[in-house]
mmCIF file of C-alpha atoms in Angstrom:
data_model
loop_
_atom_site.group_PDB
_atom_site.id
_atom_site.type_symbol
_atom_site.label_atom_id
_atom_site.label_comp_id
_atom_site.label_asym_id
_atom_site.label_seq_id
_atom_site.Cartn_x
_atom_site.Cartn_y
_atom_site.Cartn_z
ATOM 1 C CA GLU M 1 0.290 -0.172 0.112
ATOM 2 C CA GLU M 2 3.119 2.345 0.413
ATOM 3 C CA ARG M 3 4.413 2.271 -2.356
ATOM 4 C CA ALA M 4 1.814 1.622 -3.981
ATOM 5 C CA ASN M 5 1.031 6.113 -2.446
ATOM 6 C CA GLN M 6 5.026 6.628 -3.324
ATOM 7 C CA ALA M 7 4.727 5.971 -6.856
ATOM 8 C CA ASP M 8 1.141 8.137 -7.009
ATOM 9 C CA CYS M 9 3.679 10.964 -6.821
ATOM 10 C CA ARG M 10 4.332 11.399 -11.014
ATOM 11 C CA TYR M 11 1.921 14.363 -11.315
ATOM 12 C CA VAL M 12 5.058 16.544 -13.549
ATOM 13 C CA SER M 13 7.230 14.935 -16.130
ATOM 14 C CA ASP M 14 9.991 16.913 -14.598
ATOM 15 C CA SER M 15 11.428 19.561 -11.977
ATOM 16 C CA LEU M 16 14.234 21.992 -13.077
ATOM 17 C CA LEU M 17 16.431 23.507 -10.885
ATOM 18 C CA GLU M 18 17.734 27.131 -10.442
ATOM 19 C CA SER M 19 20.609 27.521 -8.130
ATOM 20 C CA ASP M 20 23.137 30.116 -7.139
ATOM 21 C CA LEU M 21 26.294 27.481 -6.092
ATOM 22 C CA SER M 22 28.754 26.351 -8.770
ATOM 23 C CA LEU M 23 26.836 23.043 -9.782
ATOM 24 C CA TYR M 24 30.034 22.563 -12.637
ATOM 25 C CA PHE M 25 33.205 20.371 -13.731
ATOM 26 C CA ALA M 26 35.968 22.096 -13.715
ATOM 27 C CA GLU M 27 38.196 22.192 -16.641
ATOM 28 C CA ASN M 28 40.930 20.904 -14.206
ATOM 29 C CA TYR M 29 38.711 17.386 -13.539
ATOM 30 C CA VAL M 30 37.172 17.401 -17.126
ATOM 31 C CA PRO M 31 39.163 18.867 -19.201
ATOM 32 C CA GLY M 32 37.879 19.848 -22.663
ATOM 33 C CA SER M 33 34.387 21.303 -23.313
ATOM 34 C CA SER M 34 32.747 18.903 -25.319
ATOM 35 C CA GLU M 35 33.882 16.180 -23.232
ATOM 36 C CA ARG M 36 32.069 18.028 -20.395
ATOM 37 C CA MET M 37 28.716 19.220 -23.031
ATOM 38 C CA LEU M 38 28.159 15.158 -23.299
ATOM 39 C CA LEU M 39 28.251 14.535 -19.603
ATOM 40 C CA TYR M 40 25.683 17.377 -19.096
ATOM 41 C CA ARG M 41 24.170 15.796 -21.264
ATOM 42 C CA GLU M 42 24.720 12.607 -19.838
ATOM 43 C CA MET M 43 23.684 13.258 -16.330
ATOM 44 C CA ASP M 44 20.380 14.381 -18.020
ATOM 45 C CA GLN M 45 19.540 11.416 -19.049
ATOM 46 C CA LEU M 46 20.285 9.834 -15.537
ATOM 47 C CA GLU M 47 16.580 8.778 -14.688
ATOM 48 C CA LYS M 48 17.508 6.466 -10.991
ATOM 49 C CA GLU M 49 19.789 5.661 -8.638
ATOM 50 C CA GLU M 50 21.880 2.708 -9.976
ATOM 51 C CA ASP M 51 22.055 4.748 -12.593
ATOM 52 C CA ILE M 52 23.719 7.916 -11.099
ATOM 53 C CA GLN M 53 26.469 5.980 -8.534
ATOM 54 C CA ALA M 54 27.745 4.201 -12.236
ATOM 55 C CA PHE M 55 27.890 7.159 -13.683
ATOM 56 C CA GLU M 56 29.866 8.397 -10.350
ATOM 57 C CA LYS M 57 31.604 5.294 -10.855
ATOM 58 C CA ARG M 58 32.710 5.603 -14.074
ATOM 59 C CA LEU M 59 33.821 9.518 -13.929
ATOM 60 C CA ILE M 60 36.492 8.806 -10.559
ATOM 61 C CA ASP M 61 38.006 6.072 -12.638
ATOM 62 C CA ARG M 62 38.821 8.878 -15.756
ATOM 63 C CA PHE M 63 39.534 11.788 -14.023
ATOM 64 C CA GLY M 64 39.514 10.901 -9.914
ATOM 65 C CA PRO M 65 38.080 11.644 -7.547
ATOM 66 C CA ILE M 66 35.527 14.363 -8.268
ATOM 67 C CA PRO M 67 35.120 17.903 -6.262
ATOM 68 C CA ARG M 68 32.807 19.395 -4.413
ATOM 69 C CA GLU M 69 31.531 21.462 -7.246
ATOM 70 C CA GLY M 70 31.154 18.580 -10.255
ATOM 71 C CA GLN M 71 29.635 16.113 -6.593
ATOM 72 C CA ASP M 72 26.874 18.404 -6.256
ATOM 73 C CA LEU M 73 26.050 18.824 -9.707
ATOM 74 C CA ILE M 74 25.117 14.900 -9.928
ATOM 75 C CA ASP M 75 23.753 15.556 -6.279
ATOM 76 C CA VAL M 76 21.498 18.541 -8.395
ATOM 77 C CA VAL M 77 20.363 14.969 -11.200
ATOM 78 C CA ARG M 78 18.996 12.998 -7.566
ATOM 79 C CA LEU M 79 17.617 16.428 -6.328
ATOM 80 C CA ARG M 80 15.212 16.685 -9.084
ATOM 81 C CA ILE M 81 14.484 13.655 -8.858
ATOM 82 C CA LEU M 82 13.025 14.131 -5.519
ATOM 83 C CA ALA M 83 11.604 17.461 -6.760
ATOM 84 C CA ARG M 84 9.317 15.396 -9.305
ATOM 85 C CA GLN M 85 8.441 12.897 -7.482
ATOM 86 C CA LEU M 86 6.858 15.400 -4.522
ATOM 87 C CA GLY M 87 5.381 16.853 -6.843
ATOM 88 C CA MET M 88 7.148 20.310 -7.910
ATOM 89 C CA GLU M 89 8.083 21.322 -11.217
ATOM 90 C CA LYS M 90 10.506 24.251 -10.211
ATOM 91 C CA ILE M 91 13.292 24.655 -7.588
ATOM 92 C CA ILE M 92 14.967 27.290 -6.831
ATOM 93 C CA LEU M 93 18.464 27.012 -4.578
ATOM 94 C CA LYS M 94 18.898 30.915 -4.252
ATOM 95 C CA ASN M 95 20.900 33.007 -0.374
ATOM 96 C CA ASN M 96 20.656 29.974 1.377
ATOM 97 C CA GLN M 97 16.188 29.511 0.527
ATOM 98 C CA MET M 98 15.080 26.539 -1.299
ATOM 99 C CA ILE M 99 11.985 28.085 -2.730
ATOM 100 C CA CYS M 100 9.679 24.336 -4.604
ATOM 101 C CA HIS M 101 7.365 25.870 -7.539
ATOM 102 C CA PHE M 102 4.589 22.869 -6.634
ATOM 103 C CA VAL M 103 1.547 21.832 -9.606
ATOM 104 C CA SER M 104 1.138 25.001 -11.568
ATOM 105 C CA ASN M 105 -2.860 22.834 -12.331
ATOM 106 C CA LEU M 106 -4.371 24.443 -8.696
ATOM 107 C CA LYS M 107 -7.006 21.456 -9.967
ATOM 108 C CA SER M 108 -4.330 19.149 -9.806
ATOM 109 C CA SER M 109 -5.607 15.537 -8.022
ATOM 110 C CA PHE M 110 -1.681 16.708 -6.397
ATOM 111 C CA TYR M 111 -3.243 18.632 -4.179
ATOM 112 C CA GLN M 112 -5.268 15.801 -3.257
ATOM 113 C CA SER M 113 -2.597 13.251 -2.551
ATOM 114 C CA ALA M 114 -0.984 11.558 -0.534
ATOM 115 C CA CYS M 115 2.304 12.970 -1.708
ATOM 116 C CA PHE M 116 0.724 16.315 -1.179
ATOM 117 C CA ASP M 117 -0.431 15.681 2.056
ATOM 118 C CA ARG M 118 3.238 14.856 3.358
ATOM 119 C CA ILE M 119 4.422 17.731 2.279
ATOM 120 C CA LEU M 120 1.410 19.414 4.825
ATOM 121 C CA ASN M 121 3.115 17.214 7.206
ATOM 122 C CA TYR M 122 6.939 19.028 7.228
ATOM 123 C CA VAL M 123 5.311 22.148 7.126
ATOM 124 C CA GLN M 124 4.079 21.368 10.263
ATOM 125 C CA GLN M 125 6.655 19.589 12.154
ATOM 126 C CA HIS M 126 9.410 22.585 10.668
ATOM 127 C CA TYR M 127 6.493 25.291 10.968
ATOM 128 C CA LYS M 128 9.774 27.505 12.373
ATOM 129 C CA ARG M 129 11.647 27.214 8.463
ATOM 130 C CA THR M 130 8.890 27.224 5.631
ATOM 131 C CA ARG M 131 6.890 28.541 3.966
ATOM 132 C CA LEU M 132 3.664 27.705 2.330
ATOM 133 C CA ARG M 133 2.975 30.673 -0.287
ATOM 134 C CA GLU M 134 0.847 30.994 -2.866
ATOM 135 C CA GLN M 135 1.356 33.918 -5.338
ATOM 136 C CA GLN M 136 0.415 34.683 -8.899
ATOM 137 C CA GLY M 137 -2.217 31.167 -8.769
ATOM 138 C CA LYS M 138 1.013 29.472 -8.207
ATOM 139 C CA ARG M 139 1.744 27.277 -5.113
ATOM 140 C CA SER M 140 5.399 27.413 -3.589
ATOM 141 C CA LEU M 141 6.961 26.034 -0.445
ATOM 142 C CA LEU M 142 9.467 27.940 0.895
ATOM 143 C CA ILE M 143 12.771 26.628 3.243
ATOM 144 C CA GLU M 144 15.158 28.752 5.047
ATOM 145 C CA GLN M 145 18.568 27.053 6.071
ATOM 146 C CA VAL M 146 18.919 25.621 3.127
ATOM 147 C CA ASN M 147 23.090 26.309 2.356
ATOM 148 C CA SER M 148 23.490 23.323 -0.525
ATOM 149 C CA VAL M 149 22.526 20.639 -2.789
ATOM 150 C CA LYS M 150 22.587 17.728 -0.044
ATOM 151 C CA GLU M 151 20.881 19.906 2.620
ATOM 152 C CA ALA M 152 18.017 20.481 0.145
ATOM 153 C CA GLN M 153 18.260 17.097 -1.294
ATOM 154 C CA THR M 154 18.397 15.604 2.898
ATOM 155 C CA ILE M 155 14.881 17.673 3.036
ATOM 156 C CA LEU M 156 12.786 16.288 0.000
ATOM 157 C CA LEU M 157 14.178 13.066 1.205
ATOM 158 C CA LEU M 158 12.906 13.825 4.696
ATOM 159 C CA ILE M 159 9.854 14.769 3.161
ATOM 160 C CA HIS M 160 9.309 11.761 0.352
ATOM 161 C CA GLN M 161 10.029 8.774 3.168
ATOM 162 C CA SER M 162 7.042 10.689 5.500
#
C-alpha cells in the first residue's frame, strides 16, 4: 500500500533547478569543453540511483576523485528526481533558501494526494523554517537555511519518506 502511495506522486514530468551555487565540472577535472558537454547531457538522462552511482564510478575511474562542485552537480540530479516525485515543477536554491514550486494546475489531484499530505506534514513539523505561499495562482513552499544541494536533497528525502 505504502509503495503504491509513493509511486502515485508522478504529477510533473520534469523538475527544473535554478541556483546560485557553484555546480559544474571544472576544466582541471574534465579537460575539454565537448567532453564536459557530453557528461552534462548524459547526466540529464539519469533516472535512477543505480544509474547515478554508475555514472559517479565511471567519472572516478576516468578523472579521479570528484571535486565538490562536481559532486554537487551530480547531487542536483538526485534532487531533481526527488522533486519530480514530490510534484515540484521547479526548485530555486538561492540566498540560503529553497523554494519549491508545485504543480501549476491548482485543480490537479496532486493537491488531494498522499504526496501533498506528506509535504503539509513536513511544514507542520518544521513551521519555524517553512512557509507555504500562493502568488499569482502559483503555490510554493519556502524553506529557510538551506545552504547546499546535499541539504536540499536531505529535506526532500525526509518529506518523501514521511
